[in-house]
């Protein structure tokens, strides 16, 4: 899951970035 795969998502860019940040936060929790 990274910014490169965000272009394929049917969601706004800010939502994509939010998901990435959330994913990273969970990984390093």
Backbone as a chain_set.jsonl record, in Angstrom:
{"seq": "XXXXXXXXXXXXXXXXXXXXXXXXXXXXX", "coords": {"N": [[0.851, -1.2, 0.0], [0.856, 1.958, -1.113], [1.621, 5.352, -2.256], [1.657, 5.105, -5.012], [-0.279, 3.242, -5.727], [-2.54, 4.592, -5.272], [-3.639, 5.997, -7.373], [-5.242, 4.241, -8.715], [-7.43, 3.986, -7.185], [-10.912, 4.746, -6.691], [-11.235, 7.191, -5.291], [-10.889, 10.437, -3.68], [-7.739, 12.262, -3.677], [-6.858, 13.166, -1.171], [-8.161, 11.468, 0.55], [-6.929, 9.128, -0.045], [-4.304, 9.61, 0.76], [-4.782, 9.895, 3.448], [-5.534, 7.315, 4.147], [-3.159, 5.98, 3.682], [-1.494, 7.153, 5.577], [-2.782, 6.326, 7.888], [-2.485, 3.573, 7.68], [0.302, 3.35, 7.895], [0.606, 4.295, 10.486], [-0.598, 2.275, 11.949], [1.085, 0.166, 11.388], [3.461, 0.888, 12.652], [2.733, 0.973, 15.274]], "CA": [[0.0, 0.0, 0.0], [1.664, 3.17, -1.194], [1.015, 6.42, -3.055], [1.567, 4.692, -6.411], [-1.508, 2.477, -5.942], [-3.674, 5.466, -4.995], [-4.226, 6.454, -8.633], [-6.227, 3.254, -9.173], [-8.592, 4.019, -6.287], [-11.977, 5.688, -7.046], [-11.415, 8.094, -4.152], [-10.082, 11.659, -3.742], [-6.334, 12.098, -3.3], [-6.673, 13.371, 0.274], [-8.635, 10.251, 1.226], [-5.893, 8.125, -0.277], [-3.176, 9.936, 1.631], [-5.233, 9.625, 4.813], [-5.49, 5.865, 4.32], [-1.747, 5.596, 3.757], [-0.979, 7.595, 6.88], [-3.397, 5.464, 8.893], [-1.843, 2.267, 7.52], [1.651, 3.469, 8.45], [0.473, 4.45, 11.938], [-0.918, 0.955, 12.507], [2.265, -0.682, 11.232], [4.491, 1.281, 13.618], [2.1, 1.194, 16.572]], "C": [[0.883, 1.247, 0.0], [0.984, 4.194, -2.1], [0.823, 6.01, -4.516], [0.251, 3.977, -6.695], [-2.748, 3.351, -5.736], [-4.382, 5.888, -6.28], [-5.32, 5.503, -9.118], [-7.491, 3.283, -8.31], [-9.607, 5.065, -6.734], [-12.28, 6.643, -5.894], [-10.529, 9.32, -4.324], [-8.663, 11.412, -3.243], [-6.137, 12.236, -1.8], [-7.147, 12.141, 1.05], [-7.574, 9.163, 1.114], [-4.724, 8.362, 0.662], [-3.529, 9.62, 3.081], [-5.141, 8.128, 5.108], [-4.048, 5.391, 4.477], [-1.172, 5.957, 5.117], [-1.519, 6.701, 7.991], [-2.733, 4.095, 8.876], [-0.454, 2.275, 8.155], [1.595, 3.556, 9.974], [0.212, 3.105, 12.598], [0.316, 0.057, 12.467], [3.311, -0.384, 12.307], [3.927, 1.504, 15.019], [2.784, 0.329, 17.635]], "O": [[1.564, 1.546, 0.981], [-0.09, 3.94, -2.643], [-0.079, 6.514, -5.185], [-0.284, 4.094, -7.798], [-3.869, 2.913, -5.99], [-5.593, 6.11, -6.276], [-6.223, 5.914, -9.847], [-8.502, 2.676, -8.663], [-9.216, 6.167, -7.121], [-13.442, 6.876, -5.562], [-9.525, 9.261, -5.033], [-8.414, 10.474, -2.486], [-5.338, 11.507, -1.211], [-6.587, 11.816, 2.096], [-7.351, 8.387, 2.044], [-4.215, 7.43, 1.283], [-2.691, 9.142, 3.846], [-4.717, 7.728, 6.193], [-3.753, 4.52, 5.295], [-0.454, 5.167, 5.731], [-0.795, 6.361, 8.927], [-2.452, 3.521, 9.929], [-0.075, 1.339, 8.858], [2.425, 2.969, 10.669], [0.735, 2.824, 13.676], [0.564, -0.714, 13.394], [3.967, -1.295, 12.812], [4.564, 2.146, 15.854], [2.398, 0.368, 18.804]]}, "num_chains": 1, "name": "protein.A"}
